[in-house]
Amino acid sequence: MATVVERERKYSADEGFRLPDLTGCGGVATMSDATAFDLDAVYLDTPDLRLARSGFALRRRTGGHDAGWHLKVGAAGGARTEYQFPAAADDLDPPAELVGLFRAASRGQAVQPAARITTHRVERRLLDAAGRVLAEVAEDTVDGRDLATGERQAWREIEVELVDGDDRLLDAVQSRLREAGARPVPVSKSHRALAGRLAAATDADPADPVARYALTQRDVLIANHPGARHGDEDAVHDMRVAVRRLRATLRAFRGRWDRPRSEALRAELRWLGGQLGPVRDAQVMAARLTDAVRAEPADLVLGPVAARISERFAADLATALDELVRTLDSDRYTELLVGLDRLLEAPPARAVDARWVARRVRRAVTRADDRLDRALDGQRTQEADVALHEARKAYKAARYAVEVREPDAGRRAAALVERLKDLQDLLGTHHDSVVTREVLRRQALRAYADGENTFTYGLLHARQATAADRDLRAIPAARDRARRRKVRRWLKK
C-alpha cells in the first residue's frame, strides 16, 4: 500500500476556456508539453452513500500512472490523504486492508458500485528553473453517471495538484486561472456525479447547537479512523479528543437525547477511548522522556537510559496498537457508530432552546470550578494529585460545553474557551509530571534489577517534581484569569 497526501484545487470551465500561460506563478519557469490519456473509475459506496457523506471516496481506476484501488479521505479542495492499492484485472472487490480503513465510514456495511466516471485528461507539469516539478495541471473532460439512478452529467474541470510546490503557488495559479474564466469547485468528481442522491441522503442541519456540535465530533471521529488504525499520532489524538467531546456533550446536555440510549452510548464511547488511550499515552510518554534525556548534559546521562526508554515504549506501543486495530475491526465498534448515528440524527427527546443550553453550560463550568477549589484546599498528597486530575477532566468537559455556544456567542465564548484551556493545560502538565515520575520510578527499579546505573532516572524524577511544583504555584493565577467577570458575564445570557 502507498499513502500520499494530495494537495490540489479544482476549477470548472466552460467550452471556450483556454488554459493560460502559468509561467511566473510561484516560481514556475516553464510548462511541459501536454500528455493525454483516458481514465475510467468506478466509485463504490454503501446504498445510503455513507462514504461520500463522511468525506471518503473509494474507487477502482484504470488508465493513468496510478491505476488500482484508491481511498481518499478529506474534503475536496484541501489536503486529502490517499491510500493506493494495486488491482488485478478481475479484482472487483476492495482488498481487506482497504476495507479496514473505511470500516467506520461504511459502518461495516458492504459497498457496491455507485458511480462511474470517465475522464479524458490533458496534463502538463509546472517546472521551476532547475527542472523540478512544482505541480501538475490537468484539463479534464468528464462524463459522470450515477449507477443507481442512471443520471448522467458531462463537464470540464481543471485540477492543479502540488508536487514540490507550496500553497503560494496554488494561490498564484488560482489567480491566473480565474482571470481566464475558471471558477473554483468545492466538490470532487464523485460528489458531482452523485449530487442528486447525496442531497436526498444528507440530513438537514439540526436547529440546535448541541446536536450540530455532537454531529461534528462524530464526523471527526470517523475521519480519523484510517490514520488511527495505522498509529498516526495526530489521528489517534484527534480521534481520542472527539470521543471525549462526545462523552462530555452527552453528559452536559442530558435530556436532549433519550436518556437510556445516551447513557449506554457514553459507556461505549468510554470503552473506545480506553482503547485509544494506551496508544496515545505510549506515544506521548516516549517523546516526553526522550526529550528529557536529550536535554541533560551528556555527563549526567549514565547508562543506556535512552535505549531502555525507547525499547520500553516501542513494545508498549506495538501491543497497544495491535489491540486498537482489533477494536476498530470489531462488530462492537461498528455497532457503536450505528447507535451514535441513530441517536444524533433522531429528533430531540425534548425541546431545546437557547436558555436551556445556557443553563447546562453554566452548570458544567460551575462543576469544574467547585472541583478545582476542593482540590486546591487539600494538602499535597497523592489524593490531592488525583483531585487535581479530576478537576482537569471537569475543565475539559466545561470547555467542550462552552464550545457548543461558540458559533452563536462568538468572541466572548472563544475568550472563555482560551482561558479554560490555559487552566486545563496547567493542570494537565501537573498530571503529566505525576505520571512521568511513576514511570521513571519503575524504570529505575528495572535498571537496578539489571545492574544498571539509576542516577539519571533519579535526576529526571527530581526535574519532574520541580516542574510539578512550578505548575501548582501557577494554577491559582490561571484560575483567577478564567473567572474574571468580563470573561464570564455573557454566560448568564
Coordinates of C-alpha atoms in Angstrom, one line a residue:
M1 CA 0.0 0.0 0.0
A2 CA 1.2 3.5 -0.8
T3 CA 0.0 6.5 1.2
V4 CA 0.2 10.0 -0.2
V5 CA -1.1 13.4 0.9
E6 CA -2.9 15.1 -2.0
R7 CA -3.0 18.9 -2.1
E8 CA -5.0 20.1 -5.0
R9 CA -7.6 22.6 -6.1
K10 CA -10.3 22.1 -8.7
Y11 CA -12.0 24.5 -11.1
S12 CA -14.8 24.3 -13.6
A13 CA -14.5 25.7 -17.1
D14 CA -16.8 26.3 -20.0
E15 CA -16.2 25.1 -23.5
G16 CA -14.4 28.3 -24.5
F17 CA -11.9 28.1 -21.7
R18 CA -8.2 28.0 -22.7
L19 CA -5.5 27.2 -20.2
P20 CA -3.4 30.4 -19.7
D21 CA 0.4 30.6 -19.6
L22 CA 1.2 29.8 -16.0
T23 CA 4.9 30.7 -16.0
G24 CA 5.8 33.2 -13.4
C25 CA 3.3 31.8 -10.9
G26 CA 5.0 30.9 -7.6
G27 CA 8.4 30.1 -9.2
V28 CA 7.1 28.4 -12.3
A29 CA 9.7 28.8 -15.1
T30 CA 8.3 26.5 -17.8
M31 CA 5.3 24.4 -18.6
S32 CA 5.9 20.9 -20.0
D33 CA 4.3 19.6 -23.2
A34 CA 0.9 18.1 -22.8
T35 CA 0.4 14.4 -22.2
A36 CA -3.1 13.0 -22.9
F37 CA -4.6 9.8 -21.5
D38 CA -8.0 8.3 -20.6
L39 CA -9.2 7.3 -17.1
D40 CA -12.1 5.1 -16.2
A41 CA -13.1 4.9 -12.5
V42 CA -15.9 3.1 -10.7
Y43 CA -16.7 4.6 -7.3
L44 CA -18.1 2.3 -4.6
D45 CA -20.3 3.2 -1.6
T46 CA -22.9 1.9 0.7
P47 CA -26.6 2.1 -0.5
D48 CA -27.1 5.2 1.7
L49 CA -23.8 6.8 0.5
R50 CA -22.2 6.8 3.9
L51 CA -18.7 7.0 2.5
A52 CA -19.4 10.1 0.4
R53 CA -21.3 11.7 3.3
S54 CA -18.3 11.2 5.5
G55 CA -15.8 12.7 3.1
F56 CA -14.4 9.4 1.8
A57 CA -14.1 8.4 -1.8
L58 CA -13.4 4.8 -2.8
R59 CA -12.7 3.9 -6.4
R60 CA -11.1 1.4 -8.7
R61 CA -9.5 3.2 -11.6
T62 CA -7.9 2.1 -14.9
G63 CA -5.6 4.2 -17.0
G64 CA -3.0 6.8 -16.0
H65 CA 0.1 6.3 -13.9
D66 CA -1.6 5.2 -10.7
A67 CA -4.3 2.7 -11.7
G68 CA -5.7 0.5 -9.0
W69 CA -7.7 0.9 -5.8
H70 CA -7.8 4.4 -4.3
L71 CA -9.3 5.5 -1.0
K72 CA -9.4 9.3 -0.5
V73 CA -10.1 10.8 2.9
G74 CA -10.8 14.5 3.4
A75 CA -12.7 17.3 1.7
A76 CA -12.0 18.3 -1.9
G77 CA -10.0 21.5 -2.2
G78 CA -7.8 20.8 0.9
A79 CA -5.2 18.3 1.9
R80 CA -6.5 14.8 1.4
T81 CA -4.9 11.5 2.3
E82 CA -5.0 8.9 -0.4
Y83 CA -4.3 5.2 0.2
Q84 CA -3.4 3.3 -3.0
F85 CA -3.5 -0.4 -3.6
P86 CA -2.8 -2.4 -6.8
A87 CA -5.6 -4.2 -8.5
A88 CA -5.7 -7.2 -10.8
A89 CA -7.8 -7.2 -13.9
D90 CA -10.5 -9.4 -12.3
D91 CA -10.3 -7.8 -8.8
L92 CA -13.8 -6.3 -8.4
D93 CA -13.8 -6.2 -4.6
P94 CA -11.6 -3.9 -2.5
P95 CA -8.8 -5.6 -0.6
A96 CA -9.3 -6.4 3.1
E97 CA -6.8 -3.9 4.3
L98 CA -8.6 -1.2 2.4
V99 CA -11.9 -2.3 3.8
G100 CA -10.5 -1.8 7.3
L101 CA -9.6 1.8 6.5
F102 CA -13.2 2.8 5.6
R103 CA -15.0 0.5 8.1
A104 CA -16.0 3.4 10.2
A105 CA -17.3 5.4 7.3
S106 CA -19.3 2.5 5.9
R107 CA -20.5 1.5 9.4
G108 CA -19.4 -2.0 8.5
Q109 CA -21.8 -2.3 5.5
A110 CA -20.7 -3.8 2.2
V111 CA -20.0 -1.4 -0.6
Q112 CA -21.3 -1.6 -4.2
P113 CA -20.7 0.4 -7.4
A114 CA -22.3 3.8 -7.0
A115 CA -21.0 5.9 -9.9
R116 CA -18.8 5.6 -13.0
I117 CA -16.6 8.5 -14.1
T118 CA -14.7 8.5 -17.4
T119 CA -12.2 11.3 -18.0
H120 CA -10.1 12.4 -21.0
R121 CA -7.1 14.1 -19.3
V122 CA -4.6 16.5 -20.8
E123 CA -1.8 17.0 -18.3
R124 CA 1.1 19.5 -18.1
R125 CA 3.8 19.8 -15.5
L126 CA 4.8 23.2 -14.0
L127 CA 8.6 23.3 -13.6
D128 CA 11.0 25.6 -11.8
A129 CA 14.3 26.9 -13.3
A130 CA 16.1 23.7 -12.1
G131 CA 13.6 21.4 -13.8
R132 CA 11.9 20.4 -10.5
V133 CA 8.2 19.6 -10.8
L134 CA 6.3 22.0 -8.7
A135 CA 2.7 21.0 -9.7
E136 CA 0.7 19.2 -12.3
V137 CA -2.2 20.8 -14.1
A138 CA -4.9 18.6 -15.7
E139 CA -7.6 19.7 -18.1
D140 CA -10.3 17.1 -17.7
T141 CA -13.3 16.4 -20.0
V142 CA -15.5 14.4 -17.6
D143 CA -18.5 12.1 -18.1
G144 CA -20.2 11.0 -14.8
R145 CA -23.0 8.6 -14.3
D146 CA -24.9 7.6 -11.1
L147 CA -25.2 3.9 -11.5
A148 CA -28.3 3.6 -9.3
T149 CA -30.4 6.3 -11.0
G150 CA -28.8 6.4 -14.4
E151 CA -28.5 10.2 -14.1
R152 CA -25.7 11.4 -16.4
Q153 CA -23.6 14.6 -16.4
A154 CA -20.8 16.0 -18.5
W155 CA -18.4 18.8 -17.6
R156 CA -15.0 20.3 -17.9
E157 CA -12.7 20.5 -14.9
I158 CA -9.2 21.9 -14.2
E159 CA -7.1 20.2 -11.4
V160 CA -4.0 21.7 -10.0
E161 CA -2.1 19.3 -7.8
L162 CA 1.1 20.2 -5.9
V163 CA 4.2 18.1 -6.2
D164 CA 7.1 20.1 -4.8
G165 CA 5.4 23.4 -4.7
D166 CA 3.5 25.2 -1.9
D167 CA 0.3 27.0 -1.2
R168 CA 1.7 30.2 -2.6
L169 CA 2.0 28.5 -6.0
L170 CA -1.6 27.3 -5.7
D171 CA -2.7 30.9 -4.9
A172 CA -0.8 32.4 -7.8
V173 CA -2.1 29.8 -10.2
Q174 CA -5.7 30.3 -9.0
S175 CA -5.5 34.0 -9.7
R176 CA -4.3 33.3 -13.2
L177 CA -7.0 30.7 -13.8
R178 CA -9.8 32.9 -12.5
E179 CA -8.7 35.7 -14.8
A180 CA -9.0 33.3 -17.7
G181 CA -12.6 32.4 -16.6
A182 CA -12.2 29.3 -14.4
R183 CA -14.3 29.0 -11.2
P184 CA -13.3 27.2 -8.0
V185 CA -15.2 23.9 -7.5
P186 CA -15.7 22.8 -3.8
V187 CA -16.6 19.2 -4.5
S188 CA -15.0 16.1 -6.0
K189 CA -16.0 14.4 -9.3
S190 CA -17.7 11.6 -7.4
H191 CA -19.8 14.1 -5.3
R192 CA -20.8 15.8 -8.5
A193 CA -21.9 12.6 -10.1
L194 CA -23.8 11.6 -7.0
A195 CA -25.2 15.0 -6.3
G196 CA -28.9 14.1 -6.6
R197 CA -28.8 11.1 -4.3
L198 CA -26.4 12.9 -1.8
A199 CA -28.9 15.8 -1.5
A200 CA -31.6 13.3 -0.6
A201 CA -29.5 11.2 1.8
T202 CA -27.8 14.0 3.7
D203 CA -29.7 15.0 6.8
A204 CA -30.7 18.6 7.3
D205 CA -28.6 20.7 9.6
P206 CA -30.1 20.4 13.1
A207 CA -31.6 23.5 14.5
D208 CA -29.9 23.4 17.9
P209 CA -26.2 23.9 18.5
V210 CA -25.8 20.9 20.8
A211 CA -26.8 18.5 18.0
R212 CA -24.6 20.3 15.5
Y213 CA -21.6 20.1 17.8
A214 CA -22.1 16.4 18.5
L215 CA -22.5 15.5 14.9
T216 CA -19.3 17.4 14.1
Q217 CA -17.4 15.3 16.7
R218 CA -18.9 12.1 15.2
D219 CA -17.6 13.1 11.8
V220 CA -14.1 14.0 13.3
L221 CA -14.0 10.5 14.9
I222 CA -14.8 8.8 11.6
A223 CA -12.4 10.9 9.5
N224 CA -9.5 10.0 11.8
H225 CA -10.3 6.2 11.8
P226 CA -7.9 5.3 8.9
G227 CA -5.0 7.2 10.4
A228 CA -5.6 6.0 13.9
R229 CA -5.6 2.4 12.6
H230 CA -2.1 3.0 11.4
G231 CA -1.0 4.6 14.6
D232 CA -0.7 8.1 13.2
E233 CA -0.1 10.3 16.2
D234 CA -2.3 13.2 15.1
A235 CA -5.1 10.9 14.1
V236 CA -5.0 9.0 17.4
H237 CA -5.0 12.2 19.3
D238 CA -7.9 13.8 17.3
M239 CA -10.0 10.7 17.4
R240 CA -9.5 10.4 21.2
V241 CA -10.4 14.1 21.7
A242 CA -13.6 13.6 19.5
V243 CA -14.6 10.7 21.8
R244 CA -14.0 12.8 24.9
R245 CA -16.1 15.7 23.4
L246 CA -18.9 13.3 22.5
R247 CA -19.0 11.8 26.0
A248 CA -18.8 15.2 27.6
T249 CA -21.6 16.6 25.4
L250 CA -23.9 13.6 26.1
R251 CA -23.4 14.2 29.8
A252 CA -23.6 18.0 29.9
F253 CA -26.7 18.2 27.8
R254 CA -28.6 15.2 29.3
G255 CA -32.2 15.4 28.3
R256 CA -31.5 16.5 24.7
W257 CA -31.5 12.8 23.8
D258 CA -33.2 9.7 25.0
R259 CA -31.6 9.1 28.4
P260 CA -31.1 5.3 28.5
R261 CA -29.7 5.3 24.9
S262 CA -27.4 8.3 25.5
E263 CA -26.0 6.7 28.7
A264 CA -25.4 3.4 27.0
L265 CA -23.5 5.2 24.2
R266 CA -21.5 7.2 26.8
A267 CA -20.4 3.8 28.2
E268 CA -19.4 2.5 24.8
L269 CA -17.5 5.7 24.0
R270 CA -15.7 5.3 27.2
W271 CA -14.7 1.8 26.1
L272 CA -13.5 3.2 22.8
G273 CA -11.5 5.9 24.5
G274 CA -9.9 3.3 26.7
Q275 CA -8.6 1.5 23.5
L276 CA -7.2 4.8 22.1
G277 CA -5.6 5.9 25.4
P278 CA -2.8 3.3 25.7
V279 CA -1.6 4.1 22.1
R280 CA -1.6 7.8 22.6
D281 CA -0.1 7.6 26.1
A282 CA 2.8 5.5 24.9
Q283 CA 3.4 7.9 22.1
V284 CA 3.4 11.0 24.4
M285 CA 5.4 9.4 27.2
A286 CA 8.1 8.1 24.8
A287 CA 8.5 11.6 23.3
R288 CA 8.4 13.3 26.7
L289 CA 11.1 11.1 28.2
T290 CA 13.3 11.1 25.1
D291 CA 13.2 14.9 25.0
A292 CA 14.0 15.0 28.8
V293 CA 17.1 12.7 28.3
R294 CA 18.3 14.7 25.4
A295 CA 18.0 17.9 27.4
E296 CA 20.5 16.7 30.0
P297 CA 24.3 17.2 29.7
A298 CA 26.0 14.0 28.4
D299 CA 27.9 13.6 31.6
L300 CA 24.7 13.3 33.6
V301 CA 23.3 10.5 31.4
L302 CA 24.8 7.4 33.0
G303 CA 24.0 4.1 31.4
P304 CA 21.8 3.1 28.4
V305 CA 18.9 5.4 29.5
A306 CA 17.7 6.5 26.1
A307 CA 17.9 3.0 24.7
R308 CA 15.9 1.5 27.6
I309 CA 13.2 4.1 27.2
S310 CA 13.0 3.5 23.5
E311 CA 12.7 -0.3 24.0
R312 CA 10.1 0.0 26.7
F313 CA 7.7 2.3 24.8
A314 CA 8.2 0.7 21.4
A315 CA 7.0 -2.6 23.0
D316 CA 4.1 -0.8 24.8
L317 CA 3.1 1.0 21.6
A318 CA 3.1 -2.2 19.5
T319 CA 0.9 -4.0 22.0
A320 CA -1.5 -1.1 22.3
L321 CA -1.7 -0.6 18.6
D322 CA -2.5 -4.3 18.0
E323 CA -5.3 -4.1 20.5
L324 CA -6.6 -0.8 18.9
V325 CA -6.7 -2.4 15.4
R326 CA -8.7 -5.3 16.8
T327 CA -11.1 -2.9 18.4
L328 CA -11.5 -0.9 15.2
D329 CA -12.2 -4.1 13.3
S330 CA -14.8 -5.3 15.8
D331 CA -18.5 -5.5 15.4
R332 CA -18.8 -3.7 18.8
Y333 CA -17.2 -0.7 17.3
T334 CA -19.4 -0.5 14.2
E335 CA -22.5 -1.1 16.4
L336 CA -21.3 1.9 18.5
L337 CA -21.2 4.1 15.4
V338 CA -24.6 2.9 14.1
G339 CA -26.0 3.6 17.5
L340 CA -24.4 7.1 17.5
D341 CA -26.0 7.8 14.1
R342 CA -29.4 6.8 15.3
L343 CA -29.1 8.9 18.5
L344 CA -27.7 12.0 16.9
E345 CA -29.8 12.0 13.8
A346 CA -33.1 11.4 15.6
P347 CA -35.5 14.2 16.6
P348 CA -34.7 15.6 20.1
A349 CA -36.3 14.0 23.1
R350 CA -37.2 17.4 24.4
A351 CA -37.4 20.9 23.0
V352 CA -34.0 22.7 23.2
D353 CA -33.9 26.4 23.4
A354 CA -31.0 28.9 24.0
R355 CA -31.8 29.3 27.6
W356 CA -31.8 25.6 28.4
V357 CA -28.4 25.3 26.6
A358 CA -27.0 28.3 28.5
R359 CA -28.1 26.8 31.9
R360 CA -26.3 23.5 31.0
V361 CA -23.1 25.3 30.0
R362 CA -23.1 27.3 33.3
R363 CA -23.6 24.1 35.2
A364 CA -20.6 22.4 33.6
V365 CA -18.4 25.5 34.3
T366 CA -19.6 25.7 37.9
R367 CA -18.9 22.0 38.4
A368 CA -15.3 22.4 37.3
D369 CA -14.8 25.4 39.5
D370 CA -16.0 23.5 42.5
R371 CA -13.8 20.6 41.9
L372 CA -10.7 22.7 41.5
D373 CA -11.4 24.7 44.7
R374 CA -11.7 21.5 46.7
A375 CA -8.5 20.1 45.2
L376 CA -6.6 23.3 46.0
D377 CA -7.9 23.3 49.5
G378 CA -6.3 20.0 50.3
Q379 CA -2.8 19.1 51.3
R380 CA 0.0 18.0 49.0
T381 CA -0.8 14.3 49.0
Q382 CA -1.4 11.6 46.4
E383 CA -5.1 12.1 46.9
A384 CA -4.7 15.8 46.1
D385 CA -3.0 14.9 42.9
V386 CA -5.9 12.7 42.0
A387 CA -8.3 15.6 42.9
L388 CA -6.4 17.9 40.6
H389 CA -6.6 15.4 37.8
E390 CA -10.4 15.2 38.3
A391 CA -10.6 19.0 38.2
R392 CA -8.7 18.9 34.9
K393 CA -11.2 16.5 33.4
A394 CA -14.0 18.7 34.6
Y395 CA -12.5 21.7 32.9
K396 CA -12.2 19.8 29.7
A397 CA -15.9 19.0 29.9
A398 CA -16.6 22.6 30.7
R399 CA -14.6 23.9 27.8
Y400 CA -16.3 21.5 25.4
A401 CA -19.7 22.7 26.7
V402 CA -18.7 26.3 26.1
E403 CA -17.6 25.4 22.6
V404 CA -21.2 24.4 21.9
R405 CA -22.2 28.1 22.3
E406 CA -19.2 29.5 20.4
P407 CA -20.8 29.7 17.0
D408 CA -23.6 31.8 18.4
A409 CA -21.7 33.7 21.2
G410 CA -18.6 34.4 19.1
R411 CA -15.6 36.1 20.6
R412 CA -17.0 36.1 24.1
A413 CA -17.2 32.3 24.1
A414 CA -13.8 32.0 22.3
A415 CA -12.2 34.1 25.1
L416 CA -13.5 31.8 27.8
V417 CA -12.5 28.7 25.9
E418 CA -9.0 30.1 25.7
R419 CA -8.8 30.8 29.4
L420 CA -10.2 27.4 30.3
K421 CA -7.7 25.8 28.0
D422 CA -4.9 27.6 29.7
L423 CA -6.0 26.4 33.1
Q424 CA -6.6 22.9 31.8
D425 CA -3.2 22.8 30.2
L426 CA -1.5 23.7 33.6
L427 CA -3.5 21.0 35.3
G428 CA -2.5 18.7 32.5
T429 CA 1.2 19.3 32.7
H430 CA 1.0 18.8 36.5
H431 CA -0.7 15.5 36.0
D432 CA 1.8 14.5 33.3
S433 CA 4.6 15.1 35.8
V434 CA 2.9 12.9 38.3
V435 CA 2.5 10.1 35.8
T436 CA 6.1 10.6 34.4
R437 CA 7.6 10.3 37.9
E438 CA 5.9 7.0 38.4
V439 CA 7.1 5.8 35.1
L440 CA 10.7 6.9 36.0
R441 CA 10.5 5.1 39.3
R442 CA 9.5 1.9 37.6
Q443 CA 12.2 2.3 35.0
A444 CA 14.8 2.9 37.8
L445 CA 13.7 -0.3 39.5
R446 CA 14.1 -2.3 36.3
A447 CA 17.5 -0.7 35.7
Y448 CA 18.6 -1.6 39.3
A449 CA 17.4 -5.2 38.9
D450 CA 19.5 -5.4 35.6
G451 CA 22.6 -4.0 37.4
E452 CA 22.5 -0.6 35.5
N453 CA 23.2 2.8 36.9
T454 CA 20.0 4.5 38.1
F455 CA 21.4 8.0 38.7
T456 CA 19.8 9.6 35.6
Y457 CA 16.3 8.3 36.4
G458 CA 16.5 9.9 39.9
L459 CA 17.7 13.2 38.3
L460 CA 14.8 13.2 35.8
H461 CA 12.4 12.4 38.7
A462 CA 13.6 15.4 40.6
R463 CA 13.3 17.6 37.5
Q464 CA 9.7 16.5 37.1
A465 CA 8.9 17.2 40.8
T466 CA 10.3 20.7 40.4
A467 CA 8.2 21.2 37.3
A468 CA 5.1 20.0 39.2
D469 CA 5.7 22.5 42.0
R470 CA 6.0 25.3 39.5
D471 CA 2.8 24.3 37.7
L472 CA 1.0 24.1 41.0
R473 CA 2.0 27.6 42.1
A474 CA 0.8 28.9 38.7
I475 CA -2.7 27.3 38.9
P476 CA -4.4 29.9 41.2
A477 CA -3.5 32.8 38.9
A478 CA -4.8 30.9 35.9
R479 CA -7.9 30.1 37.8
D480 CA -8.5 33.8 38.6
R481 CA -8.0 34.8 35.0
A482 CA -10.6 32.2 33.9
R483 CA -13.1 33.6 36.4
R484 CA -12.8 37.3 35.7
R485 CA -16.2 38.8 35.3
K486 CA -15.6 40.3 31.9
V487 CA -14.8 36.8 30.6
R488 CA -17.8 35.1 32.1
R489 CA -20.7 37.6 32.4
W490 CA -22.0 36.6 29.0
L491 CA -22.7 33.0 30.4
K492 CA -25.8 34.3 32.2
K493 CA -27.4 35.4 29.0

